[in-house]
Amino acid sequence: MSSTSILDTALLTPRLLDGCVAWASSLNKNDIRSLLLITIITAVVWHYFSPRKQRLVPGIPVIGGVGIKERIRSRERFRHDSKAMLEEGYFRNNVDGGLFYVPSPLGERLMLPIRYLEDLKTAPMDKVDFVGTFIEMFEGKYTTFGSRSTLHPRTVKADLNQHLSDVMQSVQDEIIECFDEIFPKCSEDEWTAVPLVDVITRIVARASSRMFGGAQLSRNSAWVAASLSFAIDGYIGAQKLKKYPEFLKPLVARLIPEVRILAKYHEEAEKAALPMLAERERTGERPKDLLSWMQDAAVGEETDPRFIAGILLKISFAAIHTTAAANSQLIFDLCAHPELIPLVRNEFEEVAEEDGKISKKGFFQMHIMDSIMKESQRFNPLLLGIALLPSLAFSLDLLFQPPPSIPFTFERIITEDWRLSDGFVIPAHTTVGVPSQAIAMDPNLYPEPETFDGLRFAKLRETTDNPATKGKAQFVAANPQSMAFGYGRHACPGRFFAGDEIKAITMHLLNNYDIKFAEGQTRPKSLEVETQFLPDHAATILCKKRVRRN
């Protein structure tokens, strides 16, 4: 057996054993003999017919060491300490070309310096696969997460962004009603504990559904429940599947309850969307919402109403949970820095319309809020928020940004040896990425990077007349120094809607409630799971109805 085969076997063994043990524990004792026979047969088949393994480029450092034991140990460490590993690789190797490998349970990721972004951002999809990383991460073959259709990104770019001001007016109506119906009742005299992430997620689900299909969809409780549960069960199902080797997944997926129930959520999506599509087809009515725009833009197989309903459900995963994660992180940061709250309240008073809503111009003029959002994002980058990776149609950084947050972005699977402009060749079957979170903590780019400065980007916009510099300081900016929304042609087109939605929700909260942490409470730490930094769902904040002064 070659050294490569030995290494591959050593790295596979822990997952193979974990998977077999988990499977065996679910069977009756009478089935053990059959289990052993099946395991032996499938192990032999896997050994001889498994896909080609990745080749490491000699001389490029591997975080934790290149040996078999070191890589196995580092792969396990990645599950709970990926942020520190990536920062270690970035700051140790940045001077020496910036290339390094970070071991992960799915293989050794090759981290690239930003100088290679221009080489890769327009590479053909069949050679530098933008979608495959997302499907791999969320076990898309079994959970249905991910799609190679371009229907929704096309629609977001061509229609949603063009009609954003109209859409946001109705979305703000929905937000007001959501706070009345969903937010816990608070008095002016006593503080009430609010489970922030849960409440914000439900508000975002309703507000986003208003954009998806108008009030008819946002008031459809079965649809809203399905859109929320689809993401949760799909994510849990994917994590359970990851315990098994590839050759067992087609069988095991049929036995995992969270994977099996996903078909029910697709049925609920069809029950909600198909009558709406049929009625609009009959009457010719075309409200300004995503469902109508997708109906008009669909071609070929995309015109099947069931296809559109399925895409709508997948969009909900990206749009709802990533935005809710970012919004929750922002509110945690505002509670941790209460001195910022009067500043954004005063700013809102200057831009608000007579009806209390924010106009297109008003959203743009909220420089202080925008700056705080960007600083919060710098510490807690989205991805796929539940921000895990680049988008749903094209990976999370393609649509509404990756769920919770992730410490690296611009992930691609290199499907064949790929030569870059300086002659460096990335071997086939290598997953590459850029350590965006480490870049966000680089003191050469951000002075005193470990200090949370909510006005950091507002001051930058005030101290320059350069339009390009002002643009890079915005929350929605996508550039090599700020890659939470990706970069290049696949940068998240839905980031403009997400940014306005977060501003509208946060300002309604701050205008109507006082917020703070309980005495002795510190800012909740994000939960680190491999590449995700999820806001703490168990954390609460205290809210009290705000006394409005004339």
XYZ file of C-alpha atoms in Angstrom:
550
model
C 0.000 0.000 0.000
C 1.388 3.431 -0.931
C 2.006 6.158 1.636
C -0.926 8.102 0.155
C -3.260 5.124 0.572
C -2.102 4.619 4.132
C -2.783 8.270 4.903
C -6.203 8.186 3.278
C -7.127 5.048 5.215
C -5.937 6.578 8.476
C -7.965 9.721 7.919
C -11.060 7.753 6.873
C -10.972 5.259 9.742
C -12.339 7.532 12.535
C -15.354 8.516 10.467
C -15.857 4.945 9.232
C -15.831 3.606 12.783
C -18.070 6.392 14.079
C -20.544 5.752 11.311
C -20.603 1.986 11.788
C -21.016 2.297 15.545
C -23.863 4.771 15.178
C -25.585 2.593 12.626
C -25.082 -0.588 14.667
C -26.582 1.014 17.750
C -29.814 1.606 15.862
C -30.195 -2.048 14.819
C -31.475 -5.086 16.652
C -28.962 -7.656 17.882
C -30.269 -10.148 15.316
C -29.030 -7.829 12.571
C -25.395 -7.671 13.723
C -24.251 -10.544 11.504
C -25.773 -8.902 8.430
C -24.271 -5.590 9.491
C -20.770 -7.054 9.661
C -21.118 -8.655 6.245
C -22.422 -5.447 4.643
C -19.689 -3.379 6.296
C -16.936 -5.675 4.993
C -18.321 -5.659 1.456
C -18.856 -1.892 1.329
C -15.418 -1.218 2.841
C -13.797 -3.262 0.067
C -15.849 -1.494 -2.602
C -14.993 1.883 -1.083
C -11.287 1.087 -1.039
C -11.133 0.182 -4.724
C -13.696 2.575 -6.197
C -13.481 5.697 -4.028
C -12.847 9.022 -5.862
C -9.340 10.291 -6.338
C -7.839 11.899 -3.263
C -6.502 15.418 -3.087
C -2.798 16.005 -3.542
C -1.025 18.436 -1.232
C 1.424 20.849 -2.849
C 4.890 20.169 -1.412
C 6.344 22.959 0.687
C 3.052 24.619 1.647
C 2.656 24.550 5.436
C -0.200 22.590 7.043
C -1.594 24.058 10.257
C -0.847 21.601 13.064
C 1.691 19.601 11.064
C 1.741 17.478 7.925
C 2.091 14.038 9.546
C -0.759 11.531 9.728
C -1.329 11.893 13.471
C -1.030 15.675 13.335
C -3.569 15.969 10.510
C -6.056 13.670 12.234
C -5.706 15.749 15.398
C -6.025 19.028 13.464
C -9.132 17.821 11.656
C -10.806 17.237 14.995
C -9.553 20.570 16.347
C -11.148 22.318 13.376
C -14.610 21.343 14.655
C -14.346 23.785 17.571
C -11.327 26.005 16.909
C -11.328 26.881 13.203
C -11.091 30.634 13.770
C -7.841 30.347 15.738
C -6.378 27.896 13.216
C -7.061 30.228 10.301
C -5.654 33.247 12.109
C -2.564 31.202 12.982
C -2.080 30.274 9.340
C -2.736 33.781 8.034
C -0.463 35.701 10.385
C 2.328 33.111 10.324
C 2.440 32.750 6.540
C 1.260 36.127 5.257
C 4.803 37.319 4.646
C 5.805 34.075 2.942
C 3.312 34.070 0.089
C 0.230 33.580 2.211
C -0.517 29.996 1.151
C -1.316 27.378 3.784
C -3.498 24.331 4.366
C -6.003 24.102 7.193
C -7.146 20.539 7.952
C -10.915 20.066 8.288
C -13.188 17.014 8.579
C -13.827 17.314 4.828
C -10.149 17.485 3.884
C -7.283 19.953 3.818
C -8.517 23.352 2.639
C -5.953 25.408 0.725
C -6.113 29.019 1.929
C -5.167 31.560 -0.718
C -3.872 35.130 -0.431
C -6.111 37.821 -1.897
C -3.749 38.358 -4.851
C -5.290 35.268 -6.469
C -8.859 36.557 -6.297
C -8.711 38.162 -9.723
C -7.467 34.893 -11.246
C -10.337 32.871 -9.832
C -13.352 35.166 -9.654
C -14.264 34.706 -13.334
C -13.004 31.137 -13.774
C -15.451 28.748 -15.496
C -17.816 27.036 -13.087
C -17.016 23.544 -14.341
C -13.330 24.054 -13.523
C -13.567 26.131 -10.347
C -16.812 24.967 -8.760
C -18.601 27.598 -6.701
C -21.683 25.497 -5.898
C -20.036 22.227 -4.950
C -18.653 23.491 -1.649
C -22.116 24.376 -0.414
C -23.663 21.098 -1.539
C -20.804 19.211 0.099
C -21.090 21.129 3.361
C -24.844 20.671 3.702
C -25.050 17.187 2.163
C -27.150 18.668 -0.625
C -27.644 15.336 -2.422
C -29.789 14.212 0.497
C -31.066 17.428 2.129
C -31.896 19.208 -1.178
C -29.912 22.218 0.071
C -28.257 23.976 -2.837
C -29.166 24.394 -6.478
C -27.287 25.106 -9.660
C -30.233 27.039 -11.053
C -29.544 30.721 -11.687
C -33.212 31.731 -11.577
C -33.214 33.440 -8.208
C -29.849 35.245 -8.467
C -30.894 36.518 -11.893
C -34.158 37.737 -10.440
C -32.585 39.369 -7.411
C -30.131 41.289 -9.570
C -32.566 42.298 -12.290
C -35.723 42.956 -10.290
C -35.426 42.997 -6.494
C -32.535 45.453 -6.422
C -34.280 47.669 -8.973
C -37.520 47.804 -6.956
C -35.976 47.679 -3.480
C -37.470 50.970 -2.286
C -41.018 49.814 -3.113
C -40.451 46.408 -1.532
C -39.052 47.903 1.665
C -42.166 49.994 2.219
C -44.346 46.884 2.526
C -41.627 45.002 4.414
C -41.580 47.786 7.022
C -45.362 47.384 7.405
C -44.778 43.690 8.060
C -42.072 44.436 10.626
C -44.429 46.690 12.597
C -47.088 43.986 12.656
C -44.513 41.342 13.594
C -43.424 43.291 16.655
C -47.069 43.633 17.705
C -47.739 39.910 17.260
C -44.406 38.174 17.958
C -42.317 40.333 20.263
C -42.906 39.574 23.982
C -45.182 42.045 25.740
C -43.169 44.577 27.710
C -44.244 47.297 30.111
C -42.730 50.716 30.735
C -41.965 49.819 34.349
C -40.363 46.367 34.321
C -37.643 44.711 32.271
C -38.652 41.579 30.357
C -36.220 38.841 29.314
C -36.414 38.242 25.556
C -34.934 35.157 23.796
C -33.398 37.328 21.107
C -32.330 34.916 18.366
C -35.635 33.042 18.350
C -37.718 36.236 18.245
C -35.592 37.933 15.578
C -35.596 34.793 13.432
C -39.399 34.664 13.436
C -39.625 38.369 12.596
C -37.135 37.997 9.750
C -39.064 34.969 8.445
C -42.243 37.037 8.174
C -40.517 40.137 6.801
C -38.589 38.130 4.190
C -41.728 36.240 3.191
C -43.395 39.615 2.533
C -40.678 40.213 -0.045
C -40.974 36.667 -1.400
C -44.717 36.691 -2.046
C -46.434 39.668 -0.464
C -48.832 39.647 2.485
C -50.522 36.465 1.236
C -47.310 34.500 1.826
C -46.125 36.282 4.974
C -49.519 35.584 6.671
C -49.469 31.922 5.653
C -48.503 30.352 8.981
C -47.938 26.898 7.459
C -45.462 28.347 4.946
C -43.607 30.380 7.584
C -43.346 27.348 9.862
C -42.107 25.159 7.001
C -39.515 27.715 5.922
C -38.120 27.854 9.460
C -38.173 24.098 10.070
C -36.679 23.288 6.647
C -33.424 24.988 7.574
C -33.256 23.564 11.083
C -34.044 19.957 10.198
C -31.921 20.087 7.061
C -28.955 21.364 9.019
C -29.361 18.739 11.759
C -29.814 16.014 9.156
C -26.643 17.091 7.365
C -24.646 16.986 10.599
C -25.901 13.465 11.320
C -25.008 12.334 7.800
C -21.470 13.638 8.211
C -20.826 10.951 10.821
C -20.978 8.299 8.106
C -18.598 7.474 5.245
C -19.814 8.322 1.753
C -20.716 4.778 0.780
C -23.245 4.498 3.619
C -24.954 7.883 3.149
C -27.493 6.821 0.467
C -28.818 4.177 2.860
C -28.511 6.116 6.104
C -30.206 9.212 4.649
C -33.419 7.165 4.341
C -33.312 6.417 8.061
C -32.587 9.878 9.489
C -35.890 11.528 10.567
C -34.664 15.081 9.905
C -33.780 14.188 6.310
C -36.973 12.242 5.652
C -39.213 15.083 6.854
C -37.754 17.551 4.344
C -40.158 16.230 1.703
C -43.030 17.468 3.882
C -41.632 21.010 3.811
C -41.422 20.886 0.030
C -45.095 19.887 -0.004
C -45.955 22.866 2.218
C -44.029 25.166 -0.109
C -46.021 23.853 -3.064
C -49.313 24.277 -1.191
C -48.411 27.915 -0.545
C -46.856 28.885 -3.873
C -48.738 26.900 -6.528
C -52.180 28.521 -6.006
C -50.541 31.959 -6.028
C -48.690 31.196 -9.256
C -51.824 29.789 -10.879
C -53.931 32.811 -9.920
C -51.314 35.225 -11.208
C -51.062 33.262 -14.437
C -54.857 33.422 -14.828
C -55.245 37.139 -14.087
C -51.930 38.415 -15.400
C -51.410 40.247 -12.120
C -47.758 40.764 -11.243
C -47.191 42.193 -7.745
C -43.706 43.472 -6.977
C -42.387 40.385 -5.202
C -39.842 37.658 -5.847
C -42.414 35.044 -6.764
C -43.767 37.152 -9.620
C -40.319 38.060 -10.867
C -39.221 34.415 -10.885
C -42.425 33.455 -12.694
C -41.644 35.968 -15.442
C -37.919 35.180 -15.661
C -38.230 31.369 -15.680
C -37.142 29.469 -18.788
C -37.128 25.777 -19.645
C -37.517 23.522 -16.617
C -37.670 26.610 -14.392
C -41.212 27.302 -15.606
C -42.552 24.286 -13.688
C -44.462 25.788 -10.726
C -43.132 23.024 -8.468
C -39.594 23.988 -9.420
C -40.290 27.615 -8.476
C -41.842 26.509 -5.172
C -38.755 24.434 -4.386
C -36.441 27.339 -5.187
C -38.524 29.601 -2.943
C -38.017 27.174 -0.044
C -34.273 27.042 -0.634
C -34.081 30.826 -0.786
C -35.810 30.985 2.584
C -32.936 29.043 4.129
C -30.394 31.600 3.000
C -32.463 34.738 3.411
C -34.032 34.074 6.791
C -31.381 32.462 8.926
C -28.364 34.375 7.714
C -30.095 37.735 8.132
C -31.468 36.746 11.535
C -27.992 35.695 12.676
C -26.453 39.002 11.568
C -29.294 41.000 13.114
C -28.983 39.159 16.435
C -25.223 39.694 16.538
C -25.784 43.404 15.887
C -28.253 43.738 18.775
C -25.894 41.874 21.100
C -23.171 44.369 20.137
C -25.479 47.335 20.770
C -26.263 45.978 24.242
C -22.530 45.584 24.839
C -21.926 49.189 23.690
C -25.000 51.140 24.902
C -23.286 54.470 24.213
C -24.000 53.850 20.514
C -27.778 53.583 20.913
C -28.514 57.343 21.316
C -26.423 58.015 18.215
C -28.474 55.757 15.961
C -31.744 56.981 17.463
C -30.775 60.580 16.669
C -29.706 59.547 13.175
C -33.058 57.858 12.602
C -34.936 61.003 13.643
C -33.058 62.903 10.934
C -33.897 60.494 8.097
C -37.336 59.096 9.040
C -40.370 60.026 6.970
C -43.516 61.475 8.532
C -45.080 58.022 8.743
C -42.054 56.739 10.644
C -40.729 54.645 7.764
C -37.317 54.868 6.151
C -37.073 55.811 2.482
C -34.474 54.641 -0.021
C -32.510 57.844 0.592
C -32.928 57.447 4.347
C -31.467 53.953 4.369
C -28.412 55.235 2.491
C -27.976 58.201 4.851
C -27.840 56.043 7.994
C -24.038 56.109 8.108
C -23.734 55.478 11.847
C -26.017 52.448 11.849
C -24.312 51.177 8.705
C -20.906 51.544 10.378
C -21.989 49.635 13.491
C -23.418 46.884 11.300
C -20.160 46.572 9.389
C -18.080 46.491 12.577
C -20.385 43.810 13.991
C -19.982 41.906 10.746
C -16.178 42.252 10.999
C -16.239 40.395 14.313
C -19.047 38.022 13.305
C -18.948 37.533 9.536
C -22.098 36.096 8.032
C -22.123 32.633 6.897
C -24.094 30.812 6.017
C -25.143 32.635 9.388
C -26.618 29.026 9.639
C -24.179 32.392 7.113
C -22.342 28.780 6.384
C -20.813 29.217 2.995
C -21.302 31.024 -0.251
C -24.993 30.791 -1.493
C -27.879 28.667 -2.201
C -28.309 29.053 -5.809
C -24.742 29.631 -6.312
C -23.727 29.239 -2.696
C -24.514 31.481 0.208
C -22.324 34.349 -0.813
C -24.349 34.411 -3.982
C -27.729 35.221 -2.610
C -28.443 36.284 0.919
C -25.099 35.525 2.411
C -23.848 32.921 4.094
C -26.028 31.552 7.361
C -24.313 32.363 10.665
C -20.817 33.303 10.100
C -17.803 31.590 8.673
C -14.104 32.397 9.051
C -13.318 32.001 5.367
C -15.127 32.769 2.131
C -14.660 32.515 -1.633
C -14.710 28.721 -1.365
C -14.265 26.817 -4.602
C -13.637 23.186 -5.522
C -10.914 22.903 -8.158
C -12.054 20.095 -10.455
C -8.867 19.816 -12.518
C -5.306 21.090 -12.171
C -5.631 24.873 -12.430
C -2.723 27.174 -13.285
C -2.770 30.706 -11.871
C -1.230 33.765 -13.525
C 2.093 33.454 -11.659
C 2.470 29.795 -12.626
C 1.283 28.244 -9.355
C -0.833 25.144 -10.021
C -3.673 24.179 -7.711
C -4.095 20.382 -7.855
C -7.429 18.886 -8.865
C -9.831 17.905 -6.057
C -8.612 20.750 -3.857
C -11.040 23.007 -2.002
C -9.708 26.555 -1.794
C -10.810 29.580 0.190
C -9.711 32.950 1.541
C -9.308 33.435 5.333
C -11.607 36.452 5.420
C -12.025 36.544 9.206
C -8.250 36.637 9.706
C -7.994 39.418 7.110
C -10.626 41.365 9.056
C -8.315 41.228 12.096
C -5.179 42.385 10.254
C -3.774 45.511 11.984
C -2.306 46.654 8.667
C -5.863 47.019 7.369
C -7.789 47.833 10.561
C -5.943 49.746 13.324
C -6.469 48.164 16.747
C -8.447 45.330 15.153
C -9.354 43.646 18.459
C -11.193 46.788 19.601
C -14.872 47.066 18.670
C -15.267 50.588 17.259
C -18.820 51.111 16.080
C -17.914 54.381 14.382
C -14.847 52.975 12.619
C -16.360 53.039 9.131
C -18.435 56.182 9.636
C -15.239 58.074 10.478
C -13.564 56.606 7.417
C -16.370 57.906 5.202
C -16.135 61.348 6.827
C -12.374 61.691 6.418
C -12.134 61.005 2.693
C -13.420 62.532 -0.510
C -12.551 59.427 -2.505
C -15.808 57.794 -3.698
C -14.122 54.389 -3.914
C -12.966 54.575 -0.300
C -16.410 55.710 0.832
C -17.951 52.784 -1.030
C -15.618 50.250 0.572
C -16.671 51.485 4.017
C -20.312 50.521 3.464
C -21.914 47.454 5.036
C -22.788 45.995 1.625
C -19.276 46.459 0.212
C -17.633 43.368 -1.283
C -13.889 43.803 -1.780
C -10.672 41.898 -0.950
C -10.450 43.516 2.502
C -14.134 42.921 3.297
C -15.402 39.599 1.962
C -18.303 38.695 4.219
C -20.552 38.985 1.148
C -18.134 37.281 -1.187
C -16.337 38.924 -4.077
C -16.578 39.289 -7.831
C -19.474 38.246 -10.042
C -20.827 35.890 -7.373
C -20.896 38.475 -4.583
C -24.232 38.249 -2.788
C -26.777 40.285 -4.805
C -29.306 40.061 -1.966
C -27.044 41.960 0.442
C -28.797 45.246 -0.337
C -32.175 43.893 0.780
C -30.603 42.184 3.800
C -28.887 45.426 4.868
C -32.093 47.475 4.673
C -34.086 44.758 6.423
C -31.616 44.658 9.332
C -31.704 48.445 9.646
C -35.507 48.522 9.644
C -35.863 45.780 12.271
C -33.168 47.198 14.541
C -34.494 50.745 14.392
C -38.044 49.645 15.166
C -36.683 47.829 18.209
C -34.602 50.788 19.404
C -37.367 53.338 18.821
C -39.926 51.387 20.800
C -37.879 49.620 23.458
C -34.955 50.170 25.764
C -32.569 47.233 25.681
C -29.711 46.033 27.859
C -28.001 42.960 29.265
C -28.921 41.686 32.697
C -26.643 42.830 35.520
C -23.372 40.964 35.318
C -24.125 39.579 31.842
C -21.468 39.960 29.170
C -21.873 39.797 25.426
C -22.839 36.184 24.542
C -20.077 34.256 22.850
C -20.831 32.848 19.449
C -21.016 29.077 19.189
C -18.191 27.763 17.035
C -19.033 24.700 14.953
C -16.411 24.022 12.288
C -16.680 27.025 9.941
C -19.755 28.494 11.575
C -20.056 31.054 14.368
C -23.670 30.931 15.423
C -25.230 33.505 17.755
C -26.097 31.946 21.094
C -29.755 30.874 20.813
C -30.032 30.514 24.584
C -28.950 34.098 25.297
C -31.492 36.708 26.355
C -31.557 40.483 26.535
C -33.740 42.665 28.747
C -36.332 44.895 27.109
C -38.648 47.568 28.453
C -41.261 49.581 26.595
C -39.667 52.898 25.788
C -41.190 56.072 27.189
C -41.462 58.406 24.214
C -40.806 62.066 24.923
C -42.642 64.823 23.073
